[in-house]
Short mmCIF file of C-alpha atoms in Angstrom, two decimals:
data_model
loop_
_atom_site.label_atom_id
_atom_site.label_comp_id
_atom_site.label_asym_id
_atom_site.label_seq_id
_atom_site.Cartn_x
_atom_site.Cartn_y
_atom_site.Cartn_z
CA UNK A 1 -3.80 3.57 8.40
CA UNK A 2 0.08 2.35 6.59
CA UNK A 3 2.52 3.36 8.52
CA UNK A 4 0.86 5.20 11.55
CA UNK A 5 1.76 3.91 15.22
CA UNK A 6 1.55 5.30 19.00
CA UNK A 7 4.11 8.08 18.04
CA UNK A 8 4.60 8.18 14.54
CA UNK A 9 2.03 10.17 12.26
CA UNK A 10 1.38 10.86 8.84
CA UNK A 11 2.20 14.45 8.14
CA UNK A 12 1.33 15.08 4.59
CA UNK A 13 0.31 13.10 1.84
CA UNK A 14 -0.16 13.74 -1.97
CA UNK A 15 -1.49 11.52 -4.89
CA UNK A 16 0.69 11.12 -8.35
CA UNK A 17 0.78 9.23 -11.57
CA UNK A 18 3.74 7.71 -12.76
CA UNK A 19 3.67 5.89 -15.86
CA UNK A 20 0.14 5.93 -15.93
CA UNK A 21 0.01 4.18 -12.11
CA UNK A 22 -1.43 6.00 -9.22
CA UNK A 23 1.36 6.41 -6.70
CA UNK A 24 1.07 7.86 -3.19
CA UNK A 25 4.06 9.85 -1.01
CA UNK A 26 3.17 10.36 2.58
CA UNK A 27 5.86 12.08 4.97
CA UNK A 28 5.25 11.14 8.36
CA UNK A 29 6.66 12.98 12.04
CA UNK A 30 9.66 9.83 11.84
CA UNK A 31 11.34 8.27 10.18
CA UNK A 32 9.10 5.04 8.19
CA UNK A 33 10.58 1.84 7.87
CA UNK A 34 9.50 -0.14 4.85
CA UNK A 35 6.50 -2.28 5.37
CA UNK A 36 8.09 -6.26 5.15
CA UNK A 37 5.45 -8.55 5.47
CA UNK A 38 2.12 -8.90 6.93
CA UNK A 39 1.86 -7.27 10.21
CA UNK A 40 -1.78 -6.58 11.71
CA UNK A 41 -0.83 -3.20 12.81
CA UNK A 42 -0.53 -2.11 8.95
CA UNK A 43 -4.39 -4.02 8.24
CA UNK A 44 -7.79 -2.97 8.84
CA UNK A 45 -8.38 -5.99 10.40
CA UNK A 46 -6.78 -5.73 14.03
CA UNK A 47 -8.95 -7.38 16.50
CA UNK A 48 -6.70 -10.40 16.58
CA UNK A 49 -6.78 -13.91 14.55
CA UNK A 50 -5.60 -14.70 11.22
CA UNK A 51 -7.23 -12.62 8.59
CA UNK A 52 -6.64 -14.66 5.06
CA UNK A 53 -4.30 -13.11 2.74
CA UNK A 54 -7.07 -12.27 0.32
CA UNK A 55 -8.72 -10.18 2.23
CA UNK A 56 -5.61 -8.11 3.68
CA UNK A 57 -5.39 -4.76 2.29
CA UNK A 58 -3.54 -1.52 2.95
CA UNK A 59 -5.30 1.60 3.24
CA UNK A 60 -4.24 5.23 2.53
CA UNK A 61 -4.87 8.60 3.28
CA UNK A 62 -7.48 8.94 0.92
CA UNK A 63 -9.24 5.83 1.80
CA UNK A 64 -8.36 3.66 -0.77
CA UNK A 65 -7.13 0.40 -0.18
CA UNK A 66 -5.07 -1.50 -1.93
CA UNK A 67 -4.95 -5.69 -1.14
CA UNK A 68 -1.59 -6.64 0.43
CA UNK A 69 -0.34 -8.80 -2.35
CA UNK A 70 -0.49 -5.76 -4.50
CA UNK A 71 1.28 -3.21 -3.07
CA UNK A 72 4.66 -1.97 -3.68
CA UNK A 73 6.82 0.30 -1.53
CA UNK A 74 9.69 2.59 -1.38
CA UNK A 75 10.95 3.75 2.13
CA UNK A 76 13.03 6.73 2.32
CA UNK A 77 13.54 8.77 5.44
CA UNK A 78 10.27 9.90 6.53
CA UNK A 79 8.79 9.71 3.10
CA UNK A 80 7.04 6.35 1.63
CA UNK A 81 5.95 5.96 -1.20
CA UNK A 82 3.09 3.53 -2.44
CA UNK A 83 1.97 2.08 -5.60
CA UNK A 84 0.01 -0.90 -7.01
CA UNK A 85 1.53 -3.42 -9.18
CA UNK A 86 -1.43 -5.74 -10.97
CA UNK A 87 -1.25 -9.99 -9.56
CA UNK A 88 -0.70 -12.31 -11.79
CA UNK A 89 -3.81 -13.48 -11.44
CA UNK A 90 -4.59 -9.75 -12.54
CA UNK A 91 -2.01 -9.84 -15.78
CA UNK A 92 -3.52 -13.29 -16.40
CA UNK A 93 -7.21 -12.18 -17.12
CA UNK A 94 -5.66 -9.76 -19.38
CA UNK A 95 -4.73 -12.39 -22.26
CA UNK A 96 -6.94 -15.62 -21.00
CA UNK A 97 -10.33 -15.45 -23.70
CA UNK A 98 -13.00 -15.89 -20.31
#
């Protein structure tokens, strides 16, 4: 689960739309640093080895998960919040005819 560890815990969570984007504010019992990079604790995928970047995700509260390269965060105190920004492979599709 983002953001969990041996002492910190997610405390509440709660599920908004901003701009017509899903975003997601979880308060934890400490203070959250916010997530840089790719570390395995933050994955599904923990059992050790390289997991390609394709396949790593983030999952929240609710069980969604959103792939690594796509998330976007905002650390502030105890209180992250998450949203999904679209790849450019995503924005590409958009205006490419196939």
């Amino acid at each position: 689960m983002i953001g969990t560890s041996e002492t910190r815990e997610i405390v509440d969570w709660r599920k908004t739309t901003e701009d017509g984007k899903t975003v997601y504010e979880i308060e934890y019992s400490e203070p959250v640093p916010e997530p840089t990079g790719r570390s395995k604790t933050l994955f599904g995928a923990s059992s050790g080895g390289t997991v390609p970047a394709g396949d790593q995700y983030f999952e929240l509260p609710d069980g969604e998960r959103i792939p690594a390269s796509e998330a976007v965060f905002d650390a502030e105190g105890t209180t992250l919040r998450v949203r999904r920004r679209s790849s450019v492979v995503a924005r590409l599709r958009r205006y490419l005819p196939w």
